[in-house]
Amino acid sequence: MKHDSHRNDLGEFLKARRAELTPAEVGLPDGGPRRVPGLRREEVAVLAAISTDYYSRLEQGRMPASPAVLASLAQVLRLDDDQRAYLYELAAKEEYRPPRPAPAATPRPRVQAQLQRILDDMTHTPAFVIGPRTEVVAWNAMGAALITDFGKIPEGQRYYIRMLFTDPAMRELYADWEGVTRLAIAQMRMHNANNPGDTKLTELVGELSFAYPEFRQWWAAHHVATRGTGTKHLRHPVVADLHLDWNAVTWAADPDLQIIVWTAEPGTPTHDGLRLLASWASDPAHAISGSPS
């Protein structure tokens, strides 16, 4: 049976997770020198109560996994909730099926006028809209003032993950640039689990992998995370240090789109900084390119 690239994703994910575990962490003897880090296939198989041959076939994309086996592997490999969800998403594509033609590129998401109006009404709250490949498809004035003038970036290059690597100002903006970027990569992988072979994603990953060894290494690690909520430290060129809470809100009319909203607790220096940034952004001398409608 032929196996497709998505099935290879499952195998690579399993290999990446077992490479992160040591025998001691799972209660096994060391077993002497190892050619590669982490657990051997046979050790994972023993812990999951399946044969080594069966597990090898799973990694090679030659065997579908039952729910019981997936649950066992998730426990053995110490998967967190996001990793477990990603494992099941990949495994859901494992059913036998006739070969399919190469998928066409998924169109770039478009934003409804209603959503743009919502963004524009948020005059003191930075926000932008992001797609599964991290394409930035809409934003408000505060979002552009906080992050970058998205309107000056050609649409074909307006991917958040790409900007994190290619724009020196973005590297300076985030106090923990590496942590932010690794998380963005993990989120992009998670949010494209059901989008195998997408040509735009493949092109983006190929471009960044060729140009940036860090991206190549972090993408190959197969870490995953959902976009949810968190806090980030920004070193803004106009209003200095900001410690902002961010939330990702899924747009019900198009679940592939998420609104990233940045807020700060009232009375804090960061809240005052956002008010100052709003005043700065409203000054015609600092005109910012508008979001496409």
PDB file of C-alpha atoms in Angstrom, residues 39-171:
ATOM      1  CA  LEU A  39      13.611   5.592  23.151  1.00  0.00           C
ATOM      2  CA  ARG A  40      14.048   2.808  20.636  1.00  0.00           C
ATOM      3  CA  ARG A  41      11.059   1.576  18.642  1.00  0.00           C
ATOM      4  CA  GLU A  42      11.064  -1.731  20.494  1.00  0.00           C
ATOM      5  CA  GLU A  43      10.948   0.068  23.844  1.00  0.00           C
ATOM      6  CA  VAL A  44       7.918   2.108  22.824  1.00  0.00           C
ATOM      7  CA  ALA A  45       6.273  -1.081  21.556  1.00  0.00           C
ATOM      8  CA  VAL A  46       6.875  -2.901  24.855  1.00  0.00           C
ATOM      9  CA  LEU A  47       5.459  -0.030  26.886  1.00  0.00           C
ATOM     10  CA  ALA A  48       2.420   0.258  24.593  1.00  0.00           C
ATOM     11  CA  ALA A  49       1.828  -3.527  24.684  1.00  0.00           C
ATOM     12  CA  ILE A  50       2.078  -3.932  20.918  1.00  0.00           C
ATOM     13  CA  SER A  51       4.593  -5.747  18.736  1.00  0.00           C
ATOM     14  CA  THR A  52       7.696  -3.973  17.476  1.00  0.00           C
ATOM     15  CA  ASP A  53       6.677  -4.843  13.926  1.00  0.00           C
ATOM     16  CA  TYR A  54       3.270  -3.226  14.426  1.00  0.00           C
ATOM     17  CA  TYR A  55       4.778  -0.086  15.874  1.00  0.00           C
ATOM     18  CA  SER A  56       7.380   0.092  13.083  1.00  0.00           C
ATOM     19  CA  ARG A  57       4.617  -0.115  10.516  1.00  0.00           C
ATOM     20  CA  LEU A  58       2.811   2.757  12.248  1.00  0.00           C
ATOM     21  CA  GLU A  59       5.898   4.953  11.982  1.00  0.00           C
ATOM     22  CA  GLN A  60       6.348   3.947   8.351  1.00  0.00           C
ATOM     23  CA  GLY A  61       2.751   4.772   7.490  1.00  0.00           C
ATOM     24  CA  ARG A  62       1.931   1.181   6.584  1.00  0.00           C
ATOM     25  CA  MET A  63      -0.616   0.442   9.298  1.00  0.00           C
ATOM     26  CA  PRO A  64      -3.612   2.338  10.702  1.00  0.00           C
ATOM     27  CA  ALA A  65      -3.825   2.710  14.474  1.00  0.00           C
ATOM     28  CA  SER A  66      -6.844   1.727  16.545  1.00  0.00           C
ATOM     29  CA  PRO A  67      -8.181   4.126  19.209  1.00  0.00           C
ATOM     30  CA  ALA A  68      -6.852   1.807  21.924  1.00  0.00           C
ATOM     31  CA  VAL A  69      -3.349   1.860  20.451  1.00  0.00           C
ATOM     32  CA  LEU A  70      -3.441   5.632  20.067  1.00  0.00           C
ATOM     33  CA  ALA A  71      -4.475   6.038  23.685  1.00  0.00           C
ATOM     34  CA  SER A  72      -1.665   3.733  24.786  1.00  0.00           C
ATOM     35  CA  LEU A  73       0.930   5.570  22.673  1.00  0.00           C
ATOM     36  CA  ALA A  74      -0.252   8.934  23.979  1.00  0.00           C
ATOM     37  CA  GLN A  75       0.319   7.712  27.514  1.00  0.00           C
ATOM     38  CA  VAL A  76       3.673   6.087  26.774  1.00  0.00           C
ATOM     39  CA  LEU A  77       4.997   9.161  24.955  1.00  0.00           C
ATOM     40  CA  ARG A  78       3.757  11.504  27.702  1.00  0.00           C
ATOM     41  CA  LEU A  79       1.729  13.620  25.275  1.00  0.00           C
ATOM     42  CA  ASP A  80       0.066  16.767  26.559  1.00  0.00           C
ATOM     43  CA  ASP A  81      -3.475  17.728  25.541  1.00  0.00           C
ATOM     44  CA  ASP A  82      -2.425  19.566  22.362  1.00  0.00           C
ATOM     45  CA  GLN A  83      -0.102  16.762  21.287  1.00  0.00           C
ATOM     46  CA  ARG A  84      -2.756  14.157  21.961  1.00  0.00           C
ATOM     47  CA  ALA A  85      -5.295  16.079  19.855  1.00  0.00           C
ATOM     48  CA  TYR A  86      -2.752  16.398  17.056  1.00  0.00           C
ATOM     49  CA  LEU A  87      -1.991  12.664  17.186  1.00  0.00           C
ATOM     50  CA  TYR A  88      -5.675  11.814  16.784  1.00  0.00           C
ATOM     51  CA  GLU A  89      -6.057  14.387  13.986  1.00  0.00           C
ATOM     52  CA  LEU A  90      -3.222  12.785  12.032  1.00  0.00           C
ATOM     53  CA  ALA A  91      -4.409   9.257  12.733  1.00  0.00           C
ATOM     54  CA  ALA A  92      -7.875  10.143  11.429  1.00  0.00           C
ATOM     55  CA  LYS A  93      -6.307  10.438   7.969  1.00  0.00           C
ATOM     56  CA  GLU A  94      -4.940   6.902   8.153  1.00  0.00           C
ATOM     57  CA  GLU A  95      -7.928   5.117   6.648  1.00  0.00           C
ATOM     58  CA  TYR A  96      -7.273   3.193   3.451  1.00  0.00           C
ATOM     59  CA  ARG A  97      -8.403   5.167   0.430  1.00  0.00           C
ATOM     60  CA  PRO A  98      -7.643   5.372  -3.305  1.00  0.00           C
ATOM     61  CA  PRO A  99      -4.848   7.728  -4.327  1.00  0.00           C
ATOM     62  CA  ARG A 100      -5.936  11.331  -4.644  1.00  0.00           C
ATOM     63  CA  PRO A 101      -4.647  13.950  -7.073  1.00  0.00           C
ATOM     64  CA  ALA A 102      -2.309  16.551  -5.638  1.00  0.00           C
ATOM     65  CA  PRO A 103      -4.425  19.104  -3.755  1.00  0.00           C
ATOM     66  CA  ALA A 104      -4.812  22.556  -5.184  1.00  0.00           C
ATOM     67  CA  ALA A 105      -3.735  25.515  -3.112  1.00  0.00           C
ATOM     68  CA  THR A 106      -6.315  26.478  -0.524  1.00  0.00           C
ATOM     69  CA  PRO A 107      -7.449  30.041  -1.271  1.00  0.00           C
ATOM     70  CA  ARG A 108      -6.206  32.747   1.057  1.00  0.00           C
ATOM     71  CA  PRO A 109      -8.966  33.507   3.594  1.00  0.00           C
ATOM     72  CA  ARG A 110     -10.971  36.680   3.081  1.00  0.00           C
ATOM     73  CA  VAL A 111     -12.478  38.809   5.814  1.00  0.00           C
ATOM     74  CA  GLN A 112     -16.128  39.809   5.848  1.00  0.00           C
ATOM     75  CA  ALA A 113     -16.940  43.517   6.115  1.00  0.00           C
ATOM     76  CA  GLN A 114     -18.672  42.878   9.437  1.00  0.00           C
ATOM     77  CA  LEU A 115     -15.476  41.522  10.978  1.00  0.00           C
ATOM     78  CA  GLN A 116     -13.476  44.485   9.697  1.00  0.00           C
ATOM     79  CA  ARG A 117     -15.997  46.862  11.267  1.00  0.00           C
ATOM     80  CA  ILE A 118     -15.590  45.075  14.596  1.00  0.00           C
ATOM     81  CA  LEU A 119     -11.828  45.471  14.361  1.00  0.00           C
ATOM     82  CA  ASP A 120     -12.055  49.152  13.437  1.00  0.00           C
ATOM     83  CA  ASP A 121     -14.382  49.875  16.371  1.00  0.00           C
ATOM     84  CA  MET A 122     -11.709  48.597  18.774  1.00  0.00           C
ATOM     85  CA  THR A 123      -9.900  51.944  18.922  1.00  0.00           C
ATOM     86  CA  HIS A 124      -7.829  51.211  22.038  1.00  0.00           C
ATOM     87  CA  THR A 125      -7.323  47.474  21.577  1.00  0.00           C
ATOM     88  CA  PRO A 126      -4.751  46.007  19.191  1.00  0.00           C
ATOM     89  CA  ALA A 127      -6.144  43.166  17.087  1.00  0.00           C
ATOM     90  CA  PHE A 128      -5.487  41.319  13.863  1.00  0.00           C
ATOM     91  CA  VAL A 129      -6.941  38.293  12.085  1.00  0.00           C
ATOM     92  CA  ILE A 130      -4.796  35.280  11.265  1.00  0.00           C
ATOM     93  CA  GLY A 131      -5.353  32.162   9.182  1.00  0.00           C
ATOM     94  CA  PRO A 132      -4.036  28.613   9.673  1.00  0.00           C
ATOM     95  CA  ARG A 133      -0.774  29.297   7.802  1.00  0.00           C
ATOM     96  CA  THR A 134      -0.336  32.464   9.951  1.00  0.00           C
ATOM     97  CA  GLU A 135      -1.448  34.631   7.020  1.00  0.00           C
ATOM     98  CA  VAL A 136      -2.487  38.037   8.381  1.00  0.00           C
ATOM     99  CA  VAL A 137      -5.690  38.888   6.547  1.00  0.00           C
ATOM    100  CA  ALA A 138      -7.044  41.855   8.523  1.00  0.00           C
ATOM    101  CA  TRP A 139      -6.075  44.206  11.333  1.00  0.00           C
ATOM    102  CA  ASN A 140      -7.027  47.452  13.020  1.00  0.00           C
ATOM    103  CA  ALA A 141      -4.988  50.626  13.453  1.00  0.00           C
ATOM    104  CA  MET A 142      -3.875  49.604  16.931  1.00  0.00           C
ATOM    105  CA  GLY A 143      -2.793  46.171  15.728  1.00  0.00           C
ATOM    106  CA  ALA A 144      -0.604  47.786  13.093  1.00  0.00           C
ATOM    107  CA  ALA A 145       0.737  50.337  15.579  1.00  0.00           C
ATOM    108  CA  LEU A 146       1.626  47.587  18.053  1.00  0.00           C
ATOM    109  CA  ILE A 147       3.138  44.984  15.707  1.00  0.00           C
ATOM    110  CA  THR A 148       4.002  46.435  12.280  1.00  0.00           C
ATOM    111  CA  ASP A 149       2.374  48.280   9.401  1.00  0.00           C
ATOM    112  CA  PHE A 150       0.898  45.162   7.794  1.00  0.00           C
ATOM    113  CA  GLY A 151      -0.402  47.147   4.834  1.00  0.00           C
ATOM    114  CA  LYS A 152       3.132  47.834   3.617  1.00  0.00           C
ATOM    115  CA  ILE A 153       3.873  44.117   3.325  1.00  0.00           C
ATOM    116  CA  PRO A 154       2.829  42.476   0.024  1.00  0.00           C
ATOM    117  CA  GLU A 155      -0.065  40.094   0.538  1.00  0.00           C
ATOM    118  CA  GLY A 156       1.933  37.096  -0.665  1.00  0.00           C
ATOM    119  CA  GLN A 157       4.527  37.748   2.039  1.00  0.00           C
ATOM    120  CA  ARG A 158       2.146  38.729   4.835  1.00  0.00           C
ATOM    121  CA  TYR A 159       2.599  35.637   7.000  1.00  0.00           C
ATOM    122  CA  TYR A 160       3.211  36.219  10.682  1.00  0.00           C
ATOM    123  CA  ILE A 161       5.719  33.397  10.914  1.00  0.00           C
ATOM    124  CA  ARG A 162       7.588  34.801   7.927  1.00  0.00           C
ATOM    125  CA  MET A 163       7.705  38.299   9.426  1.00  0.00           C
ATOM    126  CA  LEU A 164       9.151  36.914  12.650  1.00  0.00           C
ATOM    127  CA  PHE A 165      12.169  35.731  10.665  1.00  0.00           C
ATOM    128  CA  THR A 166      12.530  38.311   7.920  1.00  0.00           C
ATOM    129  CA  ASP A 167      11.791  41.586   9.737  1.00  0.00           C
ATOM    130  CA  PRO A 168      14.577  42.702  12.138  1.00  0.00           C
ATOM    131  CA  ALA A 169      12.084  44.963  13.927  1.00  0.00           C
ATOM    132  CA  MET A 170       9.944  41.938  14.791  1.00  0.00           C
ATOM    133  CA  ARG A 171      12.965  40.221  16.336  1.00  0.00           C
TER     134      ARG A 171
END
